[in-house]
Coordinates of C-alpha atoms in Angstrom, one line a residue:
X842 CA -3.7 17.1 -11.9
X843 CA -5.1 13.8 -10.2
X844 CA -8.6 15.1 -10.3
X845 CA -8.4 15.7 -13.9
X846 CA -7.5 11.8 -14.8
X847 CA -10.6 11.0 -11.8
X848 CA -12.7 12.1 -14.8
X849 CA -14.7 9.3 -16.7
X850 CA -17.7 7.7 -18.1
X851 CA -19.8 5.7 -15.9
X852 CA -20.1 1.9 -16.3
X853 CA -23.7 0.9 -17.1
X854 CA -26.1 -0.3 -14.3
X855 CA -28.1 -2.6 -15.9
X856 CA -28.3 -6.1 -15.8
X857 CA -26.6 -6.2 -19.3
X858 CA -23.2 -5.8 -20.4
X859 CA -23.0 -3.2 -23.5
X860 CA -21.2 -3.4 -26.7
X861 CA -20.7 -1.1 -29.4
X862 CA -19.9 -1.1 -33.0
X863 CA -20.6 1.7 -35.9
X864 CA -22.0 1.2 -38.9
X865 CA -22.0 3.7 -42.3
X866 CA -24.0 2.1 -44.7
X867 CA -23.5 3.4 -47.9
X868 CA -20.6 5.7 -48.0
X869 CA -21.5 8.9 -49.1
X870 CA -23.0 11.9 -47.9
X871 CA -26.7 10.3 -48.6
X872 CA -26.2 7.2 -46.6
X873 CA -26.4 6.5 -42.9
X874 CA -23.8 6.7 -40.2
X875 CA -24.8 5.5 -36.5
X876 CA -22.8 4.5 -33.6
X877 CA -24.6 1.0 -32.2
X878 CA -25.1 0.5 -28.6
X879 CA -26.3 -3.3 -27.9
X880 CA -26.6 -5.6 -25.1
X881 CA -23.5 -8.2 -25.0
X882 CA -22.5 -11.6 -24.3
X883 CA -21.1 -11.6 -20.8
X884 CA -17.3 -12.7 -20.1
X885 CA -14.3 -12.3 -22.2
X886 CA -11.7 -8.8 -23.2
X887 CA -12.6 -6.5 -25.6
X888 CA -11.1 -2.9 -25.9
X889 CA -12.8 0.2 -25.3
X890 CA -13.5 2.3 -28.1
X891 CA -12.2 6.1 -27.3
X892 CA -15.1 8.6 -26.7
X893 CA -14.1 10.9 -29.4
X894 CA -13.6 8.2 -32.4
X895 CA -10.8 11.1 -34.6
X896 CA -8.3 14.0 -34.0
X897 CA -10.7 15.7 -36.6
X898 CA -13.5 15.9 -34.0
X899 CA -11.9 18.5 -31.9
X900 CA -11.2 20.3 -34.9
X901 CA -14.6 20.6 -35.5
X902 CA -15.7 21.4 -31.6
X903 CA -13.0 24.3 -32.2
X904 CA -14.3 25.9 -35.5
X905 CA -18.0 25.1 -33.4
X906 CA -17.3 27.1 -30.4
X907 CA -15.6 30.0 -32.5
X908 CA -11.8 29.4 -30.7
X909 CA -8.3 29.4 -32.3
X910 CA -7.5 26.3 -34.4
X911 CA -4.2 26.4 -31.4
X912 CA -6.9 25.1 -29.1
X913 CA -7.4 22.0 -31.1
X914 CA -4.4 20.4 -29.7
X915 CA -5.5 21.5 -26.4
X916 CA -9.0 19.9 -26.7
X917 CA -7.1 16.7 -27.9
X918 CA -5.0 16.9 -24.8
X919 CA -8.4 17.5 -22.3
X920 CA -10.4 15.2 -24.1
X921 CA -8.3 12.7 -26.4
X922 CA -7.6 10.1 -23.9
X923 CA -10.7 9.1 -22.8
X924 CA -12.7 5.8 -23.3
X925 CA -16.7 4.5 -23.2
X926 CA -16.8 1.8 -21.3
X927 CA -18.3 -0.6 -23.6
X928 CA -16.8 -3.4 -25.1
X929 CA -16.0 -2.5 -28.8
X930 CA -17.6 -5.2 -31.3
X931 CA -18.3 -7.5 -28.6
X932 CA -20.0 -10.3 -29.7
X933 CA -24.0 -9.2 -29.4
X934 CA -26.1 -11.1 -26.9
X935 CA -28.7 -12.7 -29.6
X936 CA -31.3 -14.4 -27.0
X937 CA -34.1 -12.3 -27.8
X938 CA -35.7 -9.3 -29.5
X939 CA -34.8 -5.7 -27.8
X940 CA -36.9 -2.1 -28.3
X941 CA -35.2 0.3 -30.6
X942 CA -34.1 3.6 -29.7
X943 CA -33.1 6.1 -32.1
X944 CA -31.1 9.0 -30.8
X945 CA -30.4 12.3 -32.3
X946 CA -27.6 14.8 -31.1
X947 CA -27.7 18.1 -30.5
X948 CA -26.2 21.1 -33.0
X949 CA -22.5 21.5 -32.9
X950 CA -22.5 17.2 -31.7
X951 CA -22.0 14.1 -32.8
X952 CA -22.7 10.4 -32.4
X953 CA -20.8 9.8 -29.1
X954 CA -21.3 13.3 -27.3
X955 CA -24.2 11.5 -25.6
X956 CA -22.3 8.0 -24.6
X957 CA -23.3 7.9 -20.9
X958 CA -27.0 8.0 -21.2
X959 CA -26.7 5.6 -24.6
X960 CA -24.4 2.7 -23.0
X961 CA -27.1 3.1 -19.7
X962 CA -30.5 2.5 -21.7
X963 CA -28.8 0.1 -23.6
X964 CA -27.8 -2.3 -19.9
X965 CA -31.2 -2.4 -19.6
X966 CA -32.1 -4.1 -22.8
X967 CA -32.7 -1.8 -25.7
X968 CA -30.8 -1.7 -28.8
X969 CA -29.5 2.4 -29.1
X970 CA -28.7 4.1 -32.6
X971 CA -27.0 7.2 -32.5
X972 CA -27.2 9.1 -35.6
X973 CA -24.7 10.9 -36.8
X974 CA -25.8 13.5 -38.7
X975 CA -25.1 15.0 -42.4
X976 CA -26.9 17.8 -42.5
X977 CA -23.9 20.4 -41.2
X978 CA -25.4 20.5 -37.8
X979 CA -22.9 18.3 -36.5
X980 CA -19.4 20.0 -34.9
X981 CA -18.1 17.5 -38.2
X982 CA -18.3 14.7 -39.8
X983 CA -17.2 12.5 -42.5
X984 CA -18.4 10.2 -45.9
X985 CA -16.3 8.7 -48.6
X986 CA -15.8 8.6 -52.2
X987 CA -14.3 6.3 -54.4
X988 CA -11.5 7.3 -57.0
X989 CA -13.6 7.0 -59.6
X990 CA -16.6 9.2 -58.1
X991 CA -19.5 8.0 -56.6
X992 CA -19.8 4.1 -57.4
X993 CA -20.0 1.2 -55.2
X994 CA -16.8 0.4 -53.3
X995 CA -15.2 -3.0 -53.3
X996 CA -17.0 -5.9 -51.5
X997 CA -15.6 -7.8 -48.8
X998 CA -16.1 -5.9 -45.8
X999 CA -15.1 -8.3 -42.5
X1000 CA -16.6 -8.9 -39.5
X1001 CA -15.5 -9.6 -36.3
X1002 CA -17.2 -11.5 -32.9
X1003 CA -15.4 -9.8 -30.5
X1004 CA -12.0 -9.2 -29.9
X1005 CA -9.1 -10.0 -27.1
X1006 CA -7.1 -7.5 -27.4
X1007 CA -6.7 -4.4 -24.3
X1008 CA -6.5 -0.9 -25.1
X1009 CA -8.6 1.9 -25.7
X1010 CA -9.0 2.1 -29.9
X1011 CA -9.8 4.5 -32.7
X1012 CA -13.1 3.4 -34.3
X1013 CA -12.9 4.3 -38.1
X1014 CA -11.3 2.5 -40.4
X1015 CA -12.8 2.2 -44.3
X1016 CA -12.9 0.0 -46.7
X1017 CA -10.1 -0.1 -49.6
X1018 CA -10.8 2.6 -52.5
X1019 CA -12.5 5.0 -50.5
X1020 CA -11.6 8.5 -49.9
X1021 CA -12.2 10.6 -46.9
X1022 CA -14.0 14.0 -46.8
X1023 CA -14.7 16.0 -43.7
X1024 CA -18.2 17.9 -43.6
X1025 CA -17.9 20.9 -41.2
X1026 CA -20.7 22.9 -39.0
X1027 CA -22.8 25.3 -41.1
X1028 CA -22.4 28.3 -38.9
X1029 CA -25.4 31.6 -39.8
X1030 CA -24.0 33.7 -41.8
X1031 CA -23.9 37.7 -40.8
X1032 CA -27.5 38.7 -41.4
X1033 CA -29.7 35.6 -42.4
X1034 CA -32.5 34.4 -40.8
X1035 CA -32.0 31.6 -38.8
X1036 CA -35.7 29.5 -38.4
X1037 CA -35.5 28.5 -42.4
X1038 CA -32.3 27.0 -42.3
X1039 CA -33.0 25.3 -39.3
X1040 CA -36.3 24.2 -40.4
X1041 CA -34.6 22.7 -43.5
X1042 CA -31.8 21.1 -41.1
X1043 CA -35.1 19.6 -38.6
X1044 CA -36.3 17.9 -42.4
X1045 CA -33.0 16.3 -43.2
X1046 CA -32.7 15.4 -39.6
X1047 CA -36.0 13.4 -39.3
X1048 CA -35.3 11.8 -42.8
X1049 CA -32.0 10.5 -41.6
X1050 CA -33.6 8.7 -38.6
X1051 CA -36.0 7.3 -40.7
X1052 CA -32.9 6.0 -43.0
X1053 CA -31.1 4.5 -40.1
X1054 CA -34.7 2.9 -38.7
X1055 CA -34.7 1.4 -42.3
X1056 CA -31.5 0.4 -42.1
X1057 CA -32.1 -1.8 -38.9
X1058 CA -35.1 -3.2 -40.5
X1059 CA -33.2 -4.7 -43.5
X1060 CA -30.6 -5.8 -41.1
X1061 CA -33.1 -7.4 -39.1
X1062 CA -34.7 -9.0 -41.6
X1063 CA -31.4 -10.2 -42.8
X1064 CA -30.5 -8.5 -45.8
X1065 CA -27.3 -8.2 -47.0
X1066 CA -25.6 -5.3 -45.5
X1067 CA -22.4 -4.2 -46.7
X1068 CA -20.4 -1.5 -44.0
X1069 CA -18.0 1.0 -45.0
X1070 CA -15.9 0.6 -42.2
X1071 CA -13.6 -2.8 -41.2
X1072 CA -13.7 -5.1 -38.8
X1073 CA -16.6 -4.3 -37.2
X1074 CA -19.6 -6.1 -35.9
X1075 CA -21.4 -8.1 -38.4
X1076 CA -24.8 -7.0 -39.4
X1077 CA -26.2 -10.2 -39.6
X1078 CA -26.0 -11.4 -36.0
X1079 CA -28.4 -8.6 -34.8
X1080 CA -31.1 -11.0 -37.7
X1081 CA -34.4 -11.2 -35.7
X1082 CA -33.1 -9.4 -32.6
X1083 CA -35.1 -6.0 -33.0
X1084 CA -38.5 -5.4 -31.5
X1085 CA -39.2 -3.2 -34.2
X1086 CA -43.0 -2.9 -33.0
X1087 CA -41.7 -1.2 -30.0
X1088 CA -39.2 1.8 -31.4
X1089 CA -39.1 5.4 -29.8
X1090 CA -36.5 8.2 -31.3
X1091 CA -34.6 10.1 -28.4
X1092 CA -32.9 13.5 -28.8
X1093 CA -30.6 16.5 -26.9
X1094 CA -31.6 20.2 -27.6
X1095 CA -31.6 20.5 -32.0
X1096 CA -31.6 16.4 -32.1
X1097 CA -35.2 16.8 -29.0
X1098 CA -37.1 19.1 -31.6
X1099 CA -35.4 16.0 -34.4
X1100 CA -37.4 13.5 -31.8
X1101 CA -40.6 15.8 -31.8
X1102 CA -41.1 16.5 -35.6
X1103 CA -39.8 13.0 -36.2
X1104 CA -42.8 11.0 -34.3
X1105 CA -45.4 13.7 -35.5
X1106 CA -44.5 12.5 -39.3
X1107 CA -43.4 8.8 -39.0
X1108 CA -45.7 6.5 -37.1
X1109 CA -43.2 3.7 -36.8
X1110 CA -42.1 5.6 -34.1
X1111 CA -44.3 5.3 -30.9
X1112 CA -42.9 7.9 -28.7
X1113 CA -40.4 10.5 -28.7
X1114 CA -38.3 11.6 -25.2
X1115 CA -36.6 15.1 -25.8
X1116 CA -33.7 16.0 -23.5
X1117 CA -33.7 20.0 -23.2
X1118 CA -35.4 20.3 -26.6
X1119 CA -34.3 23.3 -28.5
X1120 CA -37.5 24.3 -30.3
X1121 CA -36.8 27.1 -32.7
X1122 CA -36.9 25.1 -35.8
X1123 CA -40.4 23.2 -35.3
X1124 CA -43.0 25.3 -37.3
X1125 CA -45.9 27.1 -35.7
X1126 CA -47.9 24.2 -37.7
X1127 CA -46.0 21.3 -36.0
X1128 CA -46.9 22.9 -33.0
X1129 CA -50.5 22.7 -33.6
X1130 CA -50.4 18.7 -34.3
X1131 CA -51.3 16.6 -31.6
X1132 CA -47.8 14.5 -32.1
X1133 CA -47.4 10.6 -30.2
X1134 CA -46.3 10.8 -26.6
X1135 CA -43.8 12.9 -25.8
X1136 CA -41.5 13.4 -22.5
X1137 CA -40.0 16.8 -22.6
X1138 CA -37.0 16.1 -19.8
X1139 CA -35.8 20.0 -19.4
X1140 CA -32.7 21.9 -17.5
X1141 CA -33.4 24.8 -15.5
X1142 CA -31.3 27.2 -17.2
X1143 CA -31.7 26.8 -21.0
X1144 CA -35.2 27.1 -22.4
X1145 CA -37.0 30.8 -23.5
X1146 CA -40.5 32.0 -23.3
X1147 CA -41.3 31.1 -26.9
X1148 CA -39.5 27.1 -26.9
X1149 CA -41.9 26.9 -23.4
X1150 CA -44.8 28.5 -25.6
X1151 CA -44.4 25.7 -28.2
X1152 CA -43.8 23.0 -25.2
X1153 CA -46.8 23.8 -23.8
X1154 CA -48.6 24.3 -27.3
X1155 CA -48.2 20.9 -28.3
X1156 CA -49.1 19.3 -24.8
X1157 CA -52.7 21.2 -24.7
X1158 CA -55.1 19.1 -25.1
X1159 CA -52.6 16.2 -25.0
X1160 CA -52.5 14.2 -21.3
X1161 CA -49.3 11.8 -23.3
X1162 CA -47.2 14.7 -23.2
X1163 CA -45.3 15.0 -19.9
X1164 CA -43.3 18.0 -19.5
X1165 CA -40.7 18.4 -16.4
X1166 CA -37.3 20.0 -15.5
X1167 CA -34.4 19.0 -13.5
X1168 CA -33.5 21.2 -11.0
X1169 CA -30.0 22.3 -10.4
X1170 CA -29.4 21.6 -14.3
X1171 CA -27.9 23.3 -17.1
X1172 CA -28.1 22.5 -21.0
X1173 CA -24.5 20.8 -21.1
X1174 CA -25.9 18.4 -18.2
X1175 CA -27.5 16.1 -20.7
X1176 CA -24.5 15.5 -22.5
X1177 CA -20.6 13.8 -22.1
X1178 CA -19.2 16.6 -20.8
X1179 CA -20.8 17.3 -17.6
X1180 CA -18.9 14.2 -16.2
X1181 CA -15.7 14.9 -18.5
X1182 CA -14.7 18.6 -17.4
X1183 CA -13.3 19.7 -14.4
X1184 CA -14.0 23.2 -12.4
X1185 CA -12.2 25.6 -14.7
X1186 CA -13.7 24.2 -18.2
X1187 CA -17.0 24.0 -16.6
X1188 CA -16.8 27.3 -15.8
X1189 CA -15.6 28.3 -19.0
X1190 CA -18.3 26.2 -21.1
X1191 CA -21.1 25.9 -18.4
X1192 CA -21.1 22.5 -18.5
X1193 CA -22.1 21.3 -15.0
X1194 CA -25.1 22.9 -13.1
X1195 CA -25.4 23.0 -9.3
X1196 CA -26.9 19.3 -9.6
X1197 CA -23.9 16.3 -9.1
X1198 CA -23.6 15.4 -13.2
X1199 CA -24.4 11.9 -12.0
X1200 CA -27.2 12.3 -10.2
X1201 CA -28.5 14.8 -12.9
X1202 CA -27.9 12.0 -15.2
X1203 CA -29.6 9.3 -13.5
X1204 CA -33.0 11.0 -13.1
X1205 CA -33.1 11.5 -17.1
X1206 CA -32.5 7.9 -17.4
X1207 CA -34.6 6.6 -15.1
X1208 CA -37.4 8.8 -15.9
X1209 CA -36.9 7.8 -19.9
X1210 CA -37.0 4.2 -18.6
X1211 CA -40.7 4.5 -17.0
X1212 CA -42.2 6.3 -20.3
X1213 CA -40.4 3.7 -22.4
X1214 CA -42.3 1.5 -20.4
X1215 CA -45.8 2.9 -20.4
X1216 CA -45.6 3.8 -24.1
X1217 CA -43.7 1.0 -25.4
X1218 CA -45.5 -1.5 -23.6
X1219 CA -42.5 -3.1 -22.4
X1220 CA -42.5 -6.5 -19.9
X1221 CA -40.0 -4.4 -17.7
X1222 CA -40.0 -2.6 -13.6
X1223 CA -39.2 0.2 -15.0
X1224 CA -42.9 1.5 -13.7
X1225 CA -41.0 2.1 -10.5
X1226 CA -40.0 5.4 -11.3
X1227 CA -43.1 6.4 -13.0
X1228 CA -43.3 9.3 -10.1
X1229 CA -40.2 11.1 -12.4
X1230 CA -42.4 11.4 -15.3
X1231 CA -45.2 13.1 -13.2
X1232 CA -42.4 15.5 -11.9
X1233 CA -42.4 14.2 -8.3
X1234 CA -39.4 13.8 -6.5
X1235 CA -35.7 15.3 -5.6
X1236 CA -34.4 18.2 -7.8
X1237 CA -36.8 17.8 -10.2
X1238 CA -40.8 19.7 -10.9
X1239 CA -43.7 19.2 -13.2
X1240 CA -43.8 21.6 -15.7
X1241 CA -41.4 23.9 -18.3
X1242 CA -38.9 26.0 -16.0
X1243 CA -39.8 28.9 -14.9
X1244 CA -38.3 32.1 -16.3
X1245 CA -35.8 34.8 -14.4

């Protein structure tokens, strides 16, 4: 039992402390919803937010993964008690402007499955949006209405600097008025083709990061911004704080082919890194685009001979795509729950490889780091790890993965 409770999220290693806040602007199903990672003032108590926000998560892990709603409590029980060790709505470091990373999870996620590798690029000074998306590829997710439809809810949202108060938290709490609705996974049904509703998922996906870039852009240029949710960070601190000449969009497996198609059609976006991208929805005509740079960062045991064929597709002909894989690595190693499940859910879910999950994890975020850096332009060391993005070095090879 004591190894179980050994299990936890990493601190960050950067010179940063990291808070986090979310933020839903406008509260329907057509707004944005993102969980805000951002370098923080230094010093003081905060509480940390718990790493999955709602009961109704696990609910929608459960229907995901196809088990008995009686697990749900189980889940709860496994997972429910665990925290991100961030400071929630602590009070944002405003001392200078910080590169913009927009991150997209993977299908049957959401916006904190990918916490540890968020909270890490962030303590090196990047601001980090993870979306969370509405286009039922997320295990669930939620939106409000009003009681009177769809109409603007009350104003007078609050906003905190921080908080001294100890104890993990849940992290949603909206406005007055508003009404909660739960979106769940859209699972194939028995018989339909799957590339066409994934291709129309890829669309809404890529549109939703480009809402949420907006988003930051308003609040950066310090219009009004009113939140759906209470008592968290106020917008307006983050005023003139986003390098938003040096923005990259960042993915896991559905949300990696989101980063690909989404810095082939929006050039606000200067690079794309895509962790174990699954690549089934990207159109043969995608493919044949010469996209901005892109660092496909693969596991050894996920990707098939056609994602590798459209991998290898787009980098022909292209010397800013960089291609490698991570030895020792499975899918699930990119995510939360490599460091969160012990031996006998790992072996049920195939979460950890034969790679230590921290290791496995480190190498994707240092290797991010150095193409942030050459592609970003960024005044930063992180050029010492530039070897990773060539594929040189322990547990990892240039190249797709090669198939068994």
């Amino acid at each position: 039992m004591g190894a179980v409770f050994s299990l936890k999220l990493p601190t960050a290693k950067g010179p940063f402390p990291v808070g986090c806040t979310d933020f839903m602007i406008d509260h329907t199903k057509e707004g944005s919803f993102c969980r805000l990672y951002y370098p923080c003032e230094a010093g003081g108590q905060s509480r940390q937010p718990l790493w999955i926000p709602r009961y109704e998560y696990c609910g929608g892990l459960v229907n995901y993964l196809n088990r008995s709603r009686w697990s749900v409590p189980l889940l709860n029980l496994a997972f429910g008690y665990h925290t991100v060790p961030v400071g929630w709505n602590a009070p944002f470091r405003a001392e200078e402007k910080y590169p913009l990373i927009i991150f997209s999870h993977g299908l049957g996620a959401f916006r904190t499955v990918y916490s540890a590798i968020c909270l890490e690029i962030a303590s090196h000074g990047f601001i980090v949006a993870a979306v969370e998306h509405r286009d039922e590829s997320a295990a669930c997710t939620c939106y409000y209405r009003t009681a009177d439809g769809d109409v603007e809810p009350p104003p007078g949202a609050t906003c905190e600097d921080g908080s001294s108060s100890t104890g993990p938290i849940s992290t949603q709490a909206a406005q007055p008025g508003l009404k909660e609705v739960w979106l769940p996974v859209r699972k194939l049904e028995t018989g339909e083709e799957e590339f066409p509703l994934r291709n129309k998922q890829l669309r809404q996906r890529v549109k939703e990061c480009g809402q949420v870039l907006n988003l930051l852009t308003d609040i950066n240029q310090g219009n009004p911004i009113n939140n759906a949710f209470l008592g968290n960070l106020c917008p307006s601190v983050l005023k003139d704080c986003i390098d938003l000449q040096r923005v990259a969009v960042m993915g896991h497996s559905f949300g990696g082919c989101t980063s690909v198609q989404a810095v082939a059609e929006d050039a606000r976006f200067r690079c794309a890194v895509a962790l174990d991208s699954w690549m089934l929805p990207l159109s043969e005509e995608m493919c044949s685009k010469a996209p901005s740079p892109v660092f496909f960062i693969n596991s050894e045991k996920f990707q098939t001979e056609d994602t590798i064929r459209k991998m290898k597709k787009l980098q022909s002909g292209n010397d800013k795509i960089k291609i490698i894989t991570i030895l020792g690595s499975v899918h699930q190693s990119m995510t939360d729950f490599t460091l969160l499940t012990g031996d006998l859910l790992s072996l049920a879910f195939e979460t950890k490889g034969t790679i230590d999950p921290l290791e496995g994890l480190e190498i994707i975020q240092k290797a991010a780091l150095a193409f942030l850096q050459r592609h970003l332009d960024l005044p930063k060391d992180f050029n010492q790890w530039d070897s990773l993005v060539e594929g040189e070095g322990d547990h990892i090879v240039s190249g797709p993965p090669p198939l068994t």
